[in-house]
PDB file of C-alpha atoms in Angstrom:
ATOM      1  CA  UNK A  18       6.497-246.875 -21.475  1.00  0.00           C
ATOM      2  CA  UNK A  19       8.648-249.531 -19.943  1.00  0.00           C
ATOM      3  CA  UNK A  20      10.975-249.243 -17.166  1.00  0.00           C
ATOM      4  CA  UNK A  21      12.532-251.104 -14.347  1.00  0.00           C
ATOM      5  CA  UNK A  22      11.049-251.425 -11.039  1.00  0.00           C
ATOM      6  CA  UNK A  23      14.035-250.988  -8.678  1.00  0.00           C
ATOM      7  CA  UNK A  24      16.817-251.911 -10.740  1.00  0.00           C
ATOM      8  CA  UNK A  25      20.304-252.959  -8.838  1.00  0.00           C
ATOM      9  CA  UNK A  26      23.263-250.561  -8.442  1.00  0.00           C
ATOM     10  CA  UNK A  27      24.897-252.333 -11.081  1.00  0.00           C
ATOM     11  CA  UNK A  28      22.326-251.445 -13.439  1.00  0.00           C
ATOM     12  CA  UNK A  29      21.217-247.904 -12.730  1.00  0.00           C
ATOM     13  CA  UNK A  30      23.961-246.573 -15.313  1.00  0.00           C
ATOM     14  CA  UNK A  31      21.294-248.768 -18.075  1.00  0.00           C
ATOM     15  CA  UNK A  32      18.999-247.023 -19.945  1.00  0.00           C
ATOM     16  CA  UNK A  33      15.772-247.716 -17.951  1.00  0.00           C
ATOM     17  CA  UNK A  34      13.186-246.319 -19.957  1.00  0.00           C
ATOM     18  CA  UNK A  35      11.700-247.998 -23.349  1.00  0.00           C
ATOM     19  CA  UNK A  36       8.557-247.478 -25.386  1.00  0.00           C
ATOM     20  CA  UNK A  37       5.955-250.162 -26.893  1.00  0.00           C
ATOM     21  CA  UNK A  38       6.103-250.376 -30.504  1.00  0.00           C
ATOM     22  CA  UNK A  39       3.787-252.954 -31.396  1.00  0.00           C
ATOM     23  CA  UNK A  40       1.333-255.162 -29.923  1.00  0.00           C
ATOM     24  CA  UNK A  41       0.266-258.547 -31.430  1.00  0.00           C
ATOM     25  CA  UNK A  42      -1.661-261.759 -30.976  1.00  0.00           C
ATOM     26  CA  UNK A  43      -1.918-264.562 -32.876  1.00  0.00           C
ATOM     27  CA  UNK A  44      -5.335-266.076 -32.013  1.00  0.00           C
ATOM     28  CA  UNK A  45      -4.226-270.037 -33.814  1.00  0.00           C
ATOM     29  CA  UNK A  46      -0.473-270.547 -33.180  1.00  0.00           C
ATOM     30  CA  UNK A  47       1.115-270.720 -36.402  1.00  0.00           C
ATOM     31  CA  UNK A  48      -1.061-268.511 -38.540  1.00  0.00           C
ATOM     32  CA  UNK A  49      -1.141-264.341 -38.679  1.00  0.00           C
ATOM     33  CA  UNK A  50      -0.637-262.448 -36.403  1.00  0.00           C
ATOM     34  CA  UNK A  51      -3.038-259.951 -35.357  1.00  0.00           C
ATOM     35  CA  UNK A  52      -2.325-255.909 -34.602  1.00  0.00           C
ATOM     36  CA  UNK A  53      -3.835-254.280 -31.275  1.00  0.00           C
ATOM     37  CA  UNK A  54      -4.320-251.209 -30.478  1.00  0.00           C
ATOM     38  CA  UNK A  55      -4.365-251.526 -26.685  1.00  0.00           C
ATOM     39  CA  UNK A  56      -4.703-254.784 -24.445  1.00  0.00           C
ATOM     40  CA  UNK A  57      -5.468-255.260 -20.540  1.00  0.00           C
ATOM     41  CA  UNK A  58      -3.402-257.664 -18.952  1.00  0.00           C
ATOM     42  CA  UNK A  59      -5.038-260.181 -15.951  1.00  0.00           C
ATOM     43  CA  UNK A  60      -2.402-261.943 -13.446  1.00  0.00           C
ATOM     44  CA  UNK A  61      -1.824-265.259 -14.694  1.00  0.00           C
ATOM     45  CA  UNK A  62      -4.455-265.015 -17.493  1.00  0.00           C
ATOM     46  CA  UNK A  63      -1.684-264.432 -20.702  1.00  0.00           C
ATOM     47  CA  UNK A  64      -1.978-262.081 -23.274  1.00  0.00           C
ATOM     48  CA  UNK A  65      -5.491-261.413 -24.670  1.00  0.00           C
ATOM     49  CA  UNK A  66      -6.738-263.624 -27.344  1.00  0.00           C
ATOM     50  CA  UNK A  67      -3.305-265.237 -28.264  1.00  0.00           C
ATOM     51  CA  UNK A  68      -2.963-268.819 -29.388  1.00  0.00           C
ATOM     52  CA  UNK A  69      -6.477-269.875 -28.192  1.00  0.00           C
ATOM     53  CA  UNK A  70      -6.745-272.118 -30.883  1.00  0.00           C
ATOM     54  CA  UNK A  71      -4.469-274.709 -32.200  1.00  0.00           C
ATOM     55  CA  UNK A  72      -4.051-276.644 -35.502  1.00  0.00           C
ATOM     56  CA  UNK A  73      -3.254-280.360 -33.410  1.00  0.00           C
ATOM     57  CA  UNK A  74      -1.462-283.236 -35.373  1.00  0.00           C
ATOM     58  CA  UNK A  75      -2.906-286.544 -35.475  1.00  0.00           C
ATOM     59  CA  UNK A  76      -1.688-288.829 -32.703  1.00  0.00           C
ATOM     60  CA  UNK A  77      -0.269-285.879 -30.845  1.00  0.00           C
ATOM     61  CA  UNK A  78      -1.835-286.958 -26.983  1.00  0.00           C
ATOM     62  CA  UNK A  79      -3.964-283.729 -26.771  1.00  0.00           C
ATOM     63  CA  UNK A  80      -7.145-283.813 -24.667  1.00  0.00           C
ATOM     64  CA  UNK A  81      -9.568-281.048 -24.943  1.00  0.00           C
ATOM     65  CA  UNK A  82     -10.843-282.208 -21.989  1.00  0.00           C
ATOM     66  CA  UNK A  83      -7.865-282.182 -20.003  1.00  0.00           C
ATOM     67  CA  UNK A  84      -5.638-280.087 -21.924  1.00  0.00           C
ATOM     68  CA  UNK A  85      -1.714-280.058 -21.130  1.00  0.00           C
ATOM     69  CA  UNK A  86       1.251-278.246 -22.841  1.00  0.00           C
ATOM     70  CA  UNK A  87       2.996-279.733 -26.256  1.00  0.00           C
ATOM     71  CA  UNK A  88       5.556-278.868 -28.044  1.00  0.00           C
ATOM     72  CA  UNK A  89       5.293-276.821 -30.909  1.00  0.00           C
ATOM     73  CA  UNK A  90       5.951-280.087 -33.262  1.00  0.00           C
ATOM     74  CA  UNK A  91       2.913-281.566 -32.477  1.00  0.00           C
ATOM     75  CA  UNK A  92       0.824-278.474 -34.103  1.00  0.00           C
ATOM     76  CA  UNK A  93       0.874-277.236 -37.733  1.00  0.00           C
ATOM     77  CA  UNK A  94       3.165-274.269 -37.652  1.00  0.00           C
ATOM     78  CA  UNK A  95       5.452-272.247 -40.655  1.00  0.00           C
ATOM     79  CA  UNK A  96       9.181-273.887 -39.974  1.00  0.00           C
ATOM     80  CA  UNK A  97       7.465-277.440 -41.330  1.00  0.00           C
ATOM     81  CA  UNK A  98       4.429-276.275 -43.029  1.00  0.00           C
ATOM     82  CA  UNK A  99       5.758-273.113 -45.597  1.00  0.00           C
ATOM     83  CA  UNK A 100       2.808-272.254 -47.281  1.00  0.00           C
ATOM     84  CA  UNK A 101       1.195-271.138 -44.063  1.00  0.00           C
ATOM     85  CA  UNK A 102       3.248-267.865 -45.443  1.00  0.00           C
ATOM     86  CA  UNK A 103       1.219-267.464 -48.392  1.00  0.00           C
ATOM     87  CA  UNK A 104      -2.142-267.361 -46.846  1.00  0.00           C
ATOM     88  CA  UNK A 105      -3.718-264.297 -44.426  1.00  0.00           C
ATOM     89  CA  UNK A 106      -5.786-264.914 -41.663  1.00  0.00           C
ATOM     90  CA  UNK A 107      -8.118-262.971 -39.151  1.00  0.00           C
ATOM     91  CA  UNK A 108      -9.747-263.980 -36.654  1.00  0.00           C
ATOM     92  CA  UNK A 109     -12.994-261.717 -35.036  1.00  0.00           C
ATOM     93  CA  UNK A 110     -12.943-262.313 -31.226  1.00  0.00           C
ATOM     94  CA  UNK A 111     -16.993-260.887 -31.023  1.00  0.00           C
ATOM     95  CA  UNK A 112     -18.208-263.567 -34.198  1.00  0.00           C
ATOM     96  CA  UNK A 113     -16.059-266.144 -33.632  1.00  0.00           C
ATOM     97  CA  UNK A 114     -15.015-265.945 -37.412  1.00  0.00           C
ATOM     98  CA  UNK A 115     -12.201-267.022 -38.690  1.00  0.00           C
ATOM     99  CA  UNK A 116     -10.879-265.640 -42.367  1.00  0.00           C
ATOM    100  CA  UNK A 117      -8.875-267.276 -44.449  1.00  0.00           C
ATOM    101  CA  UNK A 118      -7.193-265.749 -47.291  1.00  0.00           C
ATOM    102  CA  UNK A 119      -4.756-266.972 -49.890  1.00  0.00           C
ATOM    103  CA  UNK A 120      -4.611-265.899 -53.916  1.00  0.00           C
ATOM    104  CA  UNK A 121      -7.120-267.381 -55.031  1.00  0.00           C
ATOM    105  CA  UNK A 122      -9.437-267.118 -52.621  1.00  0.00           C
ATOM    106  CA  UNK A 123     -11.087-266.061 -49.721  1.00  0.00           C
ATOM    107  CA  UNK A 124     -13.162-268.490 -46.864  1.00  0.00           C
ATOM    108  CA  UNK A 125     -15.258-267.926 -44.014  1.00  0.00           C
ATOM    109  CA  UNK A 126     -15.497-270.581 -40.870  1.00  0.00           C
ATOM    110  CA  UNK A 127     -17.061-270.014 -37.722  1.00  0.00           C
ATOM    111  CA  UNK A 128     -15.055-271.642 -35.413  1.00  0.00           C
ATOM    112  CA  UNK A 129     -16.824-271.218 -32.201  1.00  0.00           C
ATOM    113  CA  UNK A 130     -18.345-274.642 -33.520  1.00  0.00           C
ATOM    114  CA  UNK A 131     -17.240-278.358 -34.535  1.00  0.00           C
ATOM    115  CA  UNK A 132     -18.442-278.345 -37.909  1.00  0.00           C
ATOM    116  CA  UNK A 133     -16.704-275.050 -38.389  1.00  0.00           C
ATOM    117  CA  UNK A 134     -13.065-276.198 -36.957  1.00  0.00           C
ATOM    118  CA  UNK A 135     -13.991-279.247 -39.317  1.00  0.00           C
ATOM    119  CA  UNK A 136     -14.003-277.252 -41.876  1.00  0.00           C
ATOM    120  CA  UNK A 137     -11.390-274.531 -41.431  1.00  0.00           C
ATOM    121  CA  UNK A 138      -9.432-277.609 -40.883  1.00  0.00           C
ATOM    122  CA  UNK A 139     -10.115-279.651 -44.063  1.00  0.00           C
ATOM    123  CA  UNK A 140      -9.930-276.426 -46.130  1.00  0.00           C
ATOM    124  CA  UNK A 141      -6.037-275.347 -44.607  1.00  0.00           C
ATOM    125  CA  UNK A 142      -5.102-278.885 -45.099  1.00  0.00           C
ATOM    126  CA  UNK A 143      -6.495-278.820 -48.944  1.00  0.00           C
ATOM    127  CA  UNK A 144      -4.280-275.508 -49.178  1.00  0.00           C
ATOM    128  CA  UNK A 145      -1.720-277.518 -47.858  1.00  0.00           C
ATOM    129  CA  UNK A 146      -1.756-280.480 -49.272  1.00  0.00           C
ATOM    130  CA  UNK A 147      -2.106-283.025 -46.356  1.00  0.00           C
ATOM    131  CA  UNK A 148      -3.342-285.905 -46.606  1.00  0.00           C
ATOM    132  CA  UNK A 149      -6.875-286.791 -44.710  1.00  0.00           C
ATOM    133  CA  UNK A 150      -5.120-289.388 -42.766  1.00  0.00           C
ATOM    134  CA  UNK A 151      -2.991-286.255 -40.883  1.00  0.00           C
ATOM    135  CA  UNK A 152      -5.265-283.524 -41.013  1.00  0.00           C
ATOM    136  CA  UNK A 153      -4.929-281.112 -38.182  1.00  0.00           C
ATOM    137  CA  UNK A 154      -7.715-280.541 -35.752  1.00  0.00           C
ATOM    138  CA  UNK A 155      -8.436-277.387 -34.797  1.00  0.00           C
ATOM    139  CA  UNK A 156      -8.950-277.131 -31.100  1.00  0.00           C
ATOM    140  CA  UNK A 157     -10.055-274.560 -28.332  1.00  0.00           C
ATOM    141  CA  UNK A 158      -9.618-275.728 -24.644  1.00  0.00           C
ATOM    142  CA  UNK A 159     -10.084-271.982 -22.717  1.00  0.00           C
ATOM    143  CA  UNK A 160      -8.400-271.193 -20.789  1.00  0.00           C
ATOM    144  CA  UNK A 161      -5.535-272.968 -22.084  1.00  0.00           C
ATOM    145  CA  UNK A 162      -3.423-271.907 -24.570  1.00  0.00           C
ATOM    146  CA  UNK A 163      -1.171-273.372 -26.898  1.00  0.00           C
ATOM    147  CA  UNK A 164       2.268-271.566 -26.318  1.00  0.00           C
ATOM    148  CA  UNK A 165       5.511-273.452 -25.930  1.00  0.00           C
ATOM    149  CA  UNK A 166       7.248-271.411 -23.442  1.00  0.00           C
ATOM    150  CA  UNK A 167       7.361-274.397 -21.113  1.00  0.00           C
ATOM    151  CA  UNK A 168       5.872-277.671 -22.361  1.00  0.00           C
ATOM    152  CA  UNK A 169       6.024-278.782 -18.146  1.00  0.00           C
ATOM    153  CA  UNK A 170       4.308-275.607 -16.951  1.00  0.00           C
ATOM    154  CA  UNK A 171       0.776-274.987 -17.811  1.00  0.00           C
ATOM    155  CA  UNK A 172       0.793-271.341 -15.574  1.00  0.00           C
ATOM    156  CA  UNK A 173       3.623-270.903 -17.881  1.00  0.00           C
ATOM    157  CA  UNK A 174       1.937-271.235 -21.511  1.00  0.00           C
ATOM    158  CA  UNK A 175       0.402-267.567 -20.396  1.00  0.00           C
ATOM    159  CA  UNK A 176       3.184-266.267 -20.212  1.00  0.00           C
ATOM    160  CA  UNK A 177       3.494-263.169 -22.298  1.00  0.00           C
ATOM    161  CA  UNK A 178       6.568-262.412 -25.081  1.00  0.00           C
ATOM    162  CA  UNK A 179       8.413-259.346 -25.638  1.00  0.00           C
ATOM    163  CA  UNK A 180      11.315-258.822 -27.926  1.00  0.00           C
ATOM    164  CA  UNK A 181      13.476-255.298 -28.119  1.00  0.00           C
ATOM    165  CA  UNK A 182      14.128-254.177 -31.460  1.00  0.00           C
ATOM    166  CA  UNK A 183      16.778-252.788 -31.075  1.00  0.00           C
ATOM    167  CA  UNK A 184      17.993-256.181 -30.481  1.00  0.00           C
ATOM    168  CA  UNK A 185      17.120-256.789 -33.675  1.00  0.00           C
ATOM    169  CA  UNK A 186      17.996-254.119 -35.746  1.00  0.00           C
ATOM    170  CA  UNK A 187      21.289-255.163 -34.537  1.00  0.00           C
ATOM    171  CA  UNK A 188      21.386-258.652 -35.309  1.00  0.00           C
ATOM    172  CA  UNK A 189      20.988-257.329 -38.899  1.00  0.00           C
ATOM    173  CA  UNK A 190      23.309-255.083 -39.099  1.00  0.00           C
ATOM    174  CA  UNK A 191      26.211-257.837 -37.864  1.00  0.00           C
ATOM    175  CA  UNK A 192      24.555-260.583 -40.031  1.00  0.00           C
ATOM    176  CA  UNK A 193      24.757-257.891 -43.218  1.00  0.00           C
ATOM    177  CA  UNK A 194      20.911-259.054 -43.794  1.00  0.00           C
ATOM    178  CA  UNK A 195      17.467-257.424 -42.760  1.00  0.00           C
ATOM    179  CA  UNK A 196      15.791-259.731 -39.806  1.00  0.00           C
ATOM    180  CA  UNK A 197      12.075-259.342 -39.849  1.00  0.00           C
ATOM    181  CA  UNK A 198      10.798-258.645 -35.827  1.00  0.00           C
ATOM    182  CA  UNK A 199       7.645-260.251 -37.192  1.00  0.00           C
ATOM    183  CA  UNK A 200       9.643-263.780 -37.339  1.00  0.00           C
ATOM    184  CA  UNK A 201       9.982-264.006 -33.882  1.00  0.00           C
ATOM    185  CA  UNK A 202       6.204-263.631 -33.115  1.00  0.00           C
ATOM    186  CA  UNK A 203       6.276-261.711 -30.063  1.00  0.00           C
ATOM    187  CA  UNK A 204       3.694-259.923 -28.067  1.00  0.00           C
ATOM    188  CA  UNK A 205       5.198-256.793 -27.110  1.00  0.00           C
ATOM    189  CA  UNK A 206       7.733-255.320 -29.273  1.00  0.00           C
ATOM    190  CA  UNK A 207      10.139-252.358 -27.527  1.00  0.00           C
ATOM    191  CA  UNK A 208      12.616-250.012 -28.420  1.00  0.00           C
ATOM    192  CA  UNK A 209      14.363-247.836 -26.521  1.00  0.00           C
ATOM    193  CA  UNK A 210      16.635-250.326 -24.388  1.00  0.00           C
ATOM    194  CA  UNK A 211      20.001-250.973 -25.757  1.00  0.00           C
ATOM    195  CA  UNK A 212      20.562-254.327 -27.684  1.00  0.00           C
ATOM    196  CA  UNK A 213      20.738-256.787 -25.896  1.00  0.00           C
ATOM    197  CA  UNK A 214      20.284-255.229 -22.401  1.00  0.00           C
ATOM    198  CA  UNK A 215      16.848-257.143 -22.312  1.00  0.00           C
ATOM    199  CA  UNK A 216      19.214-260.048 -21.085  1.00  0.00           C
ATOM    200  CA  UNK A 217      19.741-258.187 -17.826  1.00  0.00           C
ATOM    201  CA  UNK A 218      16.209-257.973 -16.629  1.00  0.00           C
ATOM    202  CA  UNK A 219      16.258-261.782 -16.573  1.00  0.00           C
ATOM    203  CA  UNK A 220      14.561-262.847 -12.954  1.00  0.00           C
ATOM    204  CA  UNK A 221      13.602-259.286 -12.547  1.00  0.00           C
ATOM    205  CA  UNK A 222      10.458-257.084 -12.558  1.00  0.00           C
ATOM    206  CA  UNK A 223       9.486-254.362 -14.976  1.00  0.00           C
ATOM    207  CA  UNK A 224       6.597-252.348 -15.080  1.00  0.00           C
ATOM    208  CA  UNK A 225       4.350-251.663 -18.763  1.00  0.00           C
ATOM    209  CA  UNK A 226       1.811-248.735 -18.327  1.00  0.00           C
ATOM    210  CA  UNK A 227       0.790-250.456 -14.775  1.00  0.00           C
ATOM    211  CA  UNK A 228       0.962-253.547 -15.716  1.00  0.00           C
ATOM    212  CA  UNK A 229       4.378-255.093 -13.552  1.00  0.00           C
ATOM    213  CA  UNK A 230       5.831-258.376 -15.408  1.00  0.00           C
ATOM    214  CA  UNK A 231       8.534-260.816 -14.126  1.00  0.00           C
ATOM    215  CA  UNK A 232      11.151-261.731 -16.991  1.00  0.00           C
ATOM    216  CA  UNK A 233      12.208-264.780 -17.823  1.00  0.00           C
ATOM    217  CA  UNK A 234      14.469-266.338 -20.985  1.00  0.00           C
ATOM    218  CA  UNK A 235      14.135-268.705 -23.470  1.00  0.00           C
ATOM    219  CA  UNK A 236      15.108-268.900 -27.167  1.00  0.00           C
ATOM    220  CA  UNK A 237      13.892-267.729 -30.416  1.00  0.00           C
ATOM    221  CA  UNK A 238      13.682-271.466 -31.668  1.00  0.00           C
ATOM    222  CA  UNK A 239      11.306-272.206 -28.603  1.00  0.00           C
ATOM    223  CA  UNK A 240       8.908-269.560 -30.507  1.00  0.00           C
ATOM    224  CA  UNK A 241       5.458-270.459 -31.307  1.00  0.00           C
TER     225      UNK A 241
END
């Protein structure tokens, strides 16, 4: 259930109440996305298991050591690389395995070391065709995370997404073409608010189970 936590007298005649649809992570930005069942949120600690790992571009300035936010461009993701969209991934938070499969075939990397980022690395780039000389490395610099909600912020690359369906159900019905919910890559998917109407809790504080988050905006090409 979502609601508002002491919405303004301009907004009481809203609909206040919304349910959770869906609930998703995406362990390596730009690859699948993962369903949950359930997830326990931690102030200022993101959402669980999401974009943990990154596929990093050659030459891009990242420092595991001393990781700070990037834009999106500097990581493989599916508006440059399209094939990402053929292939399936999963990735099991207890083994650290990461499973990658396409077609053709099916591969195994365990990722919670070098030679296994290596690898997962070399193989998506085969799949890919990249070159050697800009092969991605896979990274994982906990507790950072490689969002792109602010490339200025690091508190805010844990910040968590949620998109309203109904939002989206709309934007298809004007457009006169399904939009896939999945495209935006979101956390948290709603429904129950009226479309749009998301764009009023902007600066304000709503409440998910007992969970209480603090809304903010940005666009669906900032997505990661």
């Amino acid at each position: 259930m979502i609601r508002y936590t002491n919405p303004p007298r301009e907004m009481r005649e809203f609909n206040v109440n919304g349910t959770v649809n869906n609930l998703y992570c995406y362990p390596i930005k730009g690859l699948s996305a993962q369903s949950l069942e359930a997830v326990s949120l931690v102030q200022g600690e993101g959402f669980p298991s999401d974009r943990v790992y990154g596929l990093v571009r050659p030459k891009s300035g990242f420092d595991p050591e001393n990781p700070k936010p990037l834009p999106k461009t500097k990581f493989l993701m599916l508006a440059r690389e399209e094939a990402l969209s053929l292939i399936d991934t999963n990735f099991d938070n207890e083994t650290g395995t990461l499973m990658i499969r396409s077609d053709q075939q099916s591969a195994y990397f365990d990722i919670t070391t070098k030679s296994g980022c290596a690898s997962a690395s070399w193989f998506l780039s085969d799949f890919l065709g990249i070159s050697p000389k800009l092969q991605p490395t896979l990274y994982s610099s906990k507790p950072h995370r490689f969002t792109d909600v602010s490339v200025v912020s690091a508190a805010m690359m844990n910040s968590v997404s949620l998109i309203n369906l109904d939002s989206v159900n709309y934007l298809s019905e004007q457009i006169g073409h399904p939009v896939e919910p999945a495209r935006f890559r979101g956390n948290i998917l709603f429904s129950g608010l009226a479309p749009f109407s998301e764009l009023d809790l902007v600066g304000k504080l709503i409440e998910i189970g007992e969970v209480r988050l603090k809304v903010g905006q940005f666009y669906a090409s900032q997505l990661p």
